[in-house]
mmCIF file of C-alpha atoms in Angstrom:
data_model
loop_
_atom_site.group_PDB
_atom_site.id
_atom_site.type_symbol
_atom_site.label_atom_id
_atom_site.label_comp_id
_atom_site.label_asym_id
_atom_site.label_seq_id
_atom_site.Cartn_x
_atom_site.Cartn_y
_atom_site.Cartn_z
ATOM 1 C CA UNK A 1 4.576 2.626 -14.278
ATOM 2 C CA UNK A 2 0.798 2.380 -14.399
ATOM 3 C CA UNK A 3 0.581 0.116 -11.343
ATOM 4 C CA UNK A 4 2.646 2.308 -8.993
ATOM 5 C CA UNK A 5 0.544 3.977 -6.300
ATOM 6 C CA UNK A 6 3.164 5.203 -3.811
ATOM 7 C CA UNK A 7 6.928 5.673 -3.740
ATOM 8 C CA UNK A 8 9.442 6.102 -0.920
ATOM 9 C CA UNK A 9 12.702 7.827 -1.903
ATOM 10 C CA UNK A 10 15.340 6.276 0.406
ATOM 11 C CA UNK A 11 17.855 8.362 2.312
ATOM 12 C CA UNK A 12 20.819 6.939 0.428
ATOM 13 C CA UNK A 13 19.786 8.976 -2.627
ATOM 14 C CA UNK A 14 21.257 12.361 -1.831
ATOM 15 C CA UNK A 15 22.178 14.103 -5.087
ATOM 16 C CA UNK A 16 20.664 14.896 -8.441
ATOM 17 C CA UNK A 17 17.137 15.661 -9.573
ATOM 18 C CA UNK A 18 14.497 13.025 -8.926
ATOM 19 C CA UNK A 19 12.219 12.708 -11.943
ATOM 20 C CA UNK A 20 8.772 11.332 -11.176
ATOM 21 C CA UNK A 21 6.576 11.516 -14.254
ATOM 22 C CA UNK A 22 3.913 9.698 -16.218
ATOM 23 C CA UNK A 23 2.616 7.454 -13.432
ATOM 24 C CA UNK A 24 -1.170 7.672 -13.800
ATOM 25 C CA UNK A 25 -2.018 5.993 -10.470
ATOM 26 C CA UNK A 26 0.708 7.531 -8.303
ATOM 27 C CA UNK A 27 -0.881 9.299 -5.318
ATOM 28 C CA UNK A 28 1.858 9.662 -2.672
ATOM 29 C CA UNK A 29 5.618 10.173 -2.493
ATOM 30 C CA UNK A 30 7.595 10.064 0.761
ATOM 31 C CA UNK A 31 11.026 11.702 0.939
ATOM 32 C CA UNK A 32 13.548 10.574 3.557
ATOM 33 C CA UNK A 33 15.791 13.525 2.732
ATOM 34 C CA UNK A 34 15.363 16.785 0.846
ATOM 35 C CA UNK A 35 16.602 15.419 -2.474
ATOM 36 C CA UNK A 36 16.018 17.927 -5.283
ATOM 37 C CA UNK A 37 12.901 17.336 -7.346
ATOM 38 C CA UNK A 38 12.848 18.175 -11.024
ATOM 39 C CA UNK A 39 10.938 21.295 -12.025
ATOM 40 C CA UNK A 40 8.217 19.221 -13.700
ATOM 41 C CA UNK A 41 7.955 16.617 -10.938
ATOM 42 C CA UNK A 42 4.694 14.639 -11.017
ATOM 43 C CA UNK A 43 3.649 15.782 -14.463
ATOM 44 C CA UNK A 44 1.625 13.046 -16.090
ATOM 45 C CA UNK A 45 0.507 11.880 -12.637
ATOM 46 C CA UNK A 46 -3.175 12.928 -12.604
ATOM 47 C CA UNK A 47 -3.969 11.055 -9.371
ATOM 48 C CA UNK A 48 -1.096 12.553 -7.389
ATOM 49 C CA UNK A 49 -2.051 14.336 -4.175
ATOM 50 C CA UNK A 50 0.449 14.139 -1.336
ATOM 51 C CA UNK A 51 4.164 14.848 -0.860
ATOM 52 C CA UNK A 52 5.428 13.632 2.522
ATOM 53 C CA UNK A 53 8.682 14.637 4.208
ATOM 54 C CA UNK A 54 9.761 12.077 6.786
ATOM 55 C CA UNK A 55 11.037 12.873 10.284
ATOM 56 C CA UNK A 56 14.586 12.570 8.939
ATOM 57 C CA UNK A 57 14.186 15.899 7.125
ATOM 58 C CA UNK A 58 14.962 19.012 9.199
ATOM 59 C CA UNK A 59 14.932 21.784 6.586
ATOM 60 C CA UNK A 60 13.417 22.530 3.176
ATOM 61 C CA UNK A 61 15.948 24.375 0.969
ATOM 62 C CA UNK A 62 15.417 27.662 -0.864
ATOM 63 C CA UNK A 63 13.576 27.386 -4.196
ATOM 64 C CA UNK A 64 12.773 23.743 -3.516
ATOM 65 C CA UNK A 65 9.637 23.183 -5.580
ATOM 66 C CA UNK A 66 8.793 26.321 -7.557
ATOM 67 C CA UNK A 67 5.971 26.565 -10.104
ATOM 68 C CA UNK A 68 4.644 23.064 -9.491
ATOM 69 C CA UNK A 69 1.059 22.575 -10.669
ATOM 70 C CA UNK A 70 0.338 19.076 -9.316
ATOM 71 C CA UNK A 71 1.057 18.716 -5.575
ATOM 72 C CA UNK A 72 -2.136 19.250 -3.535
ATOM 73 C CA UNK A 73 -0.925 18.485 -0.021
ATOM 74 C CA UNK A 74 2.449 18.696 1.685
ATOM 75 C CA UNK A 75 2.987 16.828 4.945
ATOM 76 C CA UNK A 76 6.003 17.904 6.969
ATOM 77 C CA UNK A 77 7.725 15.551 9.375
ATOM 78 C CA UNK A 78 7.880 16.561 13.016
ATOM 79 C CA UNK A 79 11.552 17.594 12.715
ATOM 80 C CA UNK A 80 11.175 20.091 9.875
ATOM 81 C CA UNK A 81 11.994 23.447 11.479
ATOM 82 C CA UNK A 82 13.010 25.640 8.540
ATOM 83 C CA UNK A 83 11.426 26.333 5.171
ATOM 84 C CA UNK A 84 13.619 28.237 2.750
ATOM 85 C CA UNK A 85 13.060 31.316 0.635
ATOM 86 C CA UNK A 86 10.563 30.667 -2.187
ATOM 87 C CA UNK A 87 10.565 26.984 -1.244
ATOM 88 C CA UNK A 88 7.071 26.325 -2.603
ATOM 89 C CA UNK A 89 6.484 29.527 -4.532
ATOM 90 C CA UNK A 90 3.696 29.371 -7.112
ATOM 91 C CA UNK A 91 2.691 25.793 -6.295
ATOM 92 C CA UNK A 92 -0.745 26.508 -7.666
ATOM 93 C CA UNK A 93 -2.394 23.177 -6.729
ATOM 94 C CA UNK A 94 -1.264 23.176 -3.077
ATOM 95 C CA UNK A 95 -4.308 23.340 -0.795
ATOM 96 C CA UNK A 96 -3.235 22.658 2.771
ATOM 97 C CA UNK A 97 -0.137 22.602 4.950
ATOM 98 C CA UNK A 98 0.431 22.293 8.680
ATOM 99 C CA UNK A 99 3.396 24.369 9.855
ATOM 100 C CA UNK A 100 2.883 23.845 13.575
ATOM 101 C CA UNK A 101 6.426 22.516 14.186
ATOM 102 C CA UNK A 102 8.205 25.032 11.964
ATOM 103 C CA UNK A 103 10.204 27.868 13.548
ATOM 104 C CA UNK A 104 11.292 29.829 10.450
ATOM 105 C CA UNK A 105 9.713 30.396 7.050
ATOM 106 C CA UNK A 106 11.681 32.218 4.374
ATOM 107 C CA UNK A 107 10.262 35.100 2.380
ATOM 108 C CA UNK A 108 7.942 34.152 -0.484
ATOM 109 C CA UNK A 109 7.918 30.525 0.674
ATOM 110 C CA UNK A 110 4.274 30.156 -0.388
ATOM 111 C CA UNK A 111 4.005 33.168 -2.657
ATOM 112 C CA UNK A 112 1.115 32.899 -5.117
ATOM 113 C CA UNK A 113 -0.024 29.450 -3.992
ATOM 114 C CA UNK A 114 -3.446 30.319 -5.300
ATOM 115 C CA UNK A 115 -5.252 27.133 -4.141
ATOM 116 C CA UNK A 116 -3.889 27.207 -0.591
ATOM 117 C CA UNK A 117 -6.902 27.569 1.679
ATOM 118 C CA UNK A 118 -5.703 26.392 5.114
ATOM 119 C CA UNK A 119 -2.523 27.225 7.049
ATOM 120 C CA UNK A 120 -1.683 26.311 10.637
ATOM 121 C CA UNK A 121 1.249 28.159 12.201
ATOM 122 C CA UNK A 122 2.643 26.985 15.536
ATOM 123 C CA UNK A 123 4.029 28.701 18.613
ATOM 124 C CA UNK A 124 7.654 28.423 17.431
ATOM 125 C CA UNK A 125 7.232 31.139 14.818
ATOM 126 C CA UNK A 126 7.974 34.661 16.062
ATOM 127 C CA UNK A 127 8.199 36.330 12.645
ATOM 128 C CA UNK A 128 6.263 35.830 9.437
ATOM 129 C CA UNK A 129 8.684 37.089 6.833
ATOM 130 C CA UNK A 130 8.035 39.262 3.806
ATOM 131 C CA UNK A 131 5.491 38.026 1.245
ATOM 132 C CA UNK A 132 5.341 34.511 2.699
ATOM 133 C CA UNK A 133 1.656 34.116 1.816
ATOM 134 C CA UNK A 134 1.263 36.996 -0.609
ATOM 135 C CA UNK A 135 -1.107 36.218 -3.449
ATOM 136 C CA UNK A 136 -2.668 33.213 -1.691
ATOM 137 C CA UNK A 137 -6.073 34.217 -2.963
ATOM 138 C CA UNK A 138 -7.916 31.124 -1.647
ATOM 139 C CA UNK A 139 -6.584 31.361 1.914
ATOM 140 C CA UNK A 140 -9.556 31.377 4.289
ATOM 141 C CA UNK A 141 -8.412 29.357 7.318
ATOM 142 C CA UNK A 142 -5.433 30.798 9.181
ATOM 143 C CA UNK A 143 -4.122 29.897 12.633
ATOM 144 C CA UNK A 144 -1.390 32.094 14.128
ATOM 145 C CA UNK A 145 0.905 30.940 16.924
ATOM 146 C CA UNK A 146 0.767 32.476 20.380
ATOM 147 C CA UNK A 147 4.401 33.684 20.292
ATOM 148 C CA UNK A 148 4.135 35.655 17.070
ATOM 149 C CA UNK A 149 5.804 39.072 17.325
ATOM 150 C CA UNK A 150 6.107 40.358 13.754
ATOM 151 C CA UNK A 151 3.965 40.052 10.633
ATOM 152 C CA UNK A 152 6.259 41.150 7.821
ATOM 153 C CA UNK A 153 5.700 43.356 4.818
ATOM 154 C CA UNK A 154 3.104 42.001 2.364
ATOM 155 C CA UNK A 155 2.882 38.759 4.345
ATOM 156 C CA UNK A 156 -0.790 38.253 3.459
ATOM 157 C CA UNK A 157 -1.233 40.842 0.737
ATOM 158 C CA UNK A 158 -3.897 39.902 -1.830
ATOM 159 C CA UNK A 159 -5.266 37.096 0.358
ATOM 160 C CA UNK A 160 -8.684 38.097 -0.905
ATOM 161 C CA UNK A 161 -10.617 35.257 0.779
ATOM 162 C CA UNK A 162 -9.076 35.791 4.215
ATOM 163 C CA UNK A 163 -11.967 37.189 6.245
ATOM 164 C CA UNK A 164 -10.946 36.523 9.854
ATOM 165 C CA UNK A 165 -7.606 36.594 11.683
ATOM 166 C CA UNK A 166 -7.210 36.212 15.432
ATOM 167 C CA UNK A 167 -4.095 38.196 16.325
ATOM 168 C CA UNK A 168 -2.304 36.870 19.434
ATOM 169 C CA UNK A 169 -1.581 39.098 22.403
ATOM 170 C CA UNK A 170 2.165 39.705 22.220
ATOM 171 C CA UNK A 171 2.146 40.674 18.554
ATOM 172 C CA UNK A 172 4.144 43.909 18.192
ATOM 173 C CA UNK A 173 4.443 44.803 14.515
ATOM 174 C CA UNK A 174 2.183 44.563 11.490
ATOM 175 C CA UNK A 175 4.327 45.429 8.485
ATOM 176 C CA UNK A 176 3.806 47.503 5.364
ATOM 177 C CA UNK A 177 1.040 46.144 3.114
ATOM 178 C CA UNK A 178 0.737 43.116 5.394
ATOM 179 C CA UNK A 179 -2.981 42.636 4.674
ATOM 180 C CA UNK A 180 -3.433 44.937 1.701
ATOM 181 C CA UNK A 181 -6.306 43.842 -0.581
ATOM 182 C CA UNK A 182 -7.250 41.074 1.843
ATOM 183 C CA UNK A 183 -10.802 40.022 2.611
ATOM 184 C CA UNK A 184 -10.707 40.923 6.313
ATOM 185 C CA UNK A 185 -14.084 41.932 7.685
ATOM 186 C CA UNK A 186 -13.505 42.466 11.391
ATOM 187 C CA UNK A 187 -10.138 43.262 12.952
ATOM 188 C CA UNK A 188 -9.213 43.438 16.626
ATOM 189 C CA UNK A 189 -5.681 44.767 17.145
ATOM 190 C CA UNK A 190 -4.162 43.556 20.446
ATOM 191 C CA UNK A 191 -2.903 46.091 22.969
ATOM 192 C CA UNK A 192 0.619 44.717 22.458
ATOM 193 C CA UNK A 193 0.825 46.031 18.883
ATOM 194 C CA UNK A 194 3.034 49.121 18.678
ATOM 195 C CA UNK A 195 3.417 49.586 14.924
ATOM 196 C CA UNK A 196 1.093 49.294 11.947
ATOM 197 C CA UNK A 197 2.996 49.889 8.730
ATOM 198 C CA UNK A 198 2.271 51.838 5.578
ATOM 199 C CA UNK A 199 -0.755 50.500 3.666
ATOM 200 C CA UNK A 200 -1.005 47.605 6.130
ATOM 201 C CA UNK A 201 -4.767 47.208 5.664
ATOM 202 C CA UNK A 202 -5.113 49.256 2.501
ATOM 203 C CA UNK A 203 -8.109 48.364 0.312
ATOM 204 C CA UNK A 204 -9.663 45.892 2.723
ATOM 205 C CA UNK A 205 -12.899 46.908 1.071
ATOM 206 C CA UNK A 206 -14.972 44.216 2.813
ATOM 207 C CA UNK A 207 -14.027 45.426 6.282
ATOM 208 C CA UNK A 208 -16.792 46.477 8.658
ATOM 209 C CA UNK A 209 -15.025 46.977 11.990
ATOM 210 C CA UNK A 210 -11.529 47.851 13.214
ATOM 211 C CA UNK A 211 -10.625 48.089 16.882
ATOM 212 C CA UNK A 212 -7.169 49.474 17.564
ATOM 213 C CA UNK A 213 -5.111 48.454 20.595
ATOM 214 C CA UNK A 214 -4.151 50.686 23.510
ATOM 215 C CA UNK A 215 -0.404 50.261 22.967
ATOM 216 C CA UNK A 216 -0.336 51.595 19.419
ATOM 217 C CA UNK A 217 2.502 54.084 18.871
ATOM 218 C CA UNK A 218 2.755 54.401 15.102
ATOM 219 C CA UNK A 219 0.341 54.060 12.186
ATOM 220 C CA UNK A 220 1.881 54.315 8.737
ATOM 221 C CA UNK A 221 0.740 56.244 5.710
ATOM 222 C CA UNK A 222 -2.460 54.985 4.068
ATOM 223 C CA UNK A 223 -2.636 52.137 6.585
ATOM 224 C CA UNK A 224 -6.427 51.912 6.257
ATOM 225 C CA UNK A 225 -6.914 53.643 2.939
ATOM 226 C CA UNK A 226 -9.885 52.327 1.006
ATOM 227 C CA UNK A 227 -11.489 50.672 4.033
ATOM 228 C CA UNK A 228 -14.823 52.201 3.135
ATOM 229 C CA UNK A 229 -17.897 51.893 5.361
ATOM 230 C CA UNK A 230 -15.756 50.716 8.258
ATOM 231 C CA UNK A 231 -16.332 51.537 11.913
ATOM 232 C CA UNK A 232 -13.077 52.390 13.728
ATOM 233 C CA UNK A 233 -12.749 52.134 17.508
ATOM 234 C CA UNK A 234 -9.738 54.111 18.761
ATOM 235 C CA UNK A 235 -8.886 53.884 22.483
ATOM 236 C CA UNK A 236 -8.319 57.164 24.284
ATOM 237 C CA UNK A 237 -4.745 56.046 25.001
ATOM 238 C CA UNK A 238 -3.942 56.316 21.282
ATOM 239 C CA UNK A 239 -3.112 59.903 20.310
ATOM 240 C CA UNK A 240 -1.770 61.679 17.285
#
């Protein structure tokens, strides 16, 4: 096993847990289908970095790789459109993933991926579901797609290193606790946003500036609670 550097799991293996352990020089594994990986996949593989899903894979199942502490990078094939609920929850070594071709991400898909620092979301995503990136405390580079309509409850809660987000025009809803305890410093809410949920920006204690959009119709309870020393700009069109 010591000489193996990369492995390709062929598409004719379709059932059962794949056990990949104790390969000290293994750096890359390519999957040609979404075969189930064992819970301790890649343990004893200190050089391992990259898990690649080929273009043959179209969906990542629910609970696919939970609590993994080894995988640093996940590369999705161009045909992966769906990532299931809690698919990569608590993958604490994961640092980077490009989701530009994905159209749906299940709740808690990347919950508590504490090393994840860069996320790229594409134009196919209209909704970021509940708690997708909650607890991603290293997240500092975030790209949102132009067709995003809804940021769900707690989607980026406790993303304490997230200082800047460029919200696209067309966004309509920012859910409850969506950015609670985040590191946001300056926030420009587009005019398209109609609803900001309860505690949406609660305890963004690093914030300096909030500009609300003209189309805002509802602001939830404690939406900006704890945003001390923050300048708020409220358009005259926003009343109540």
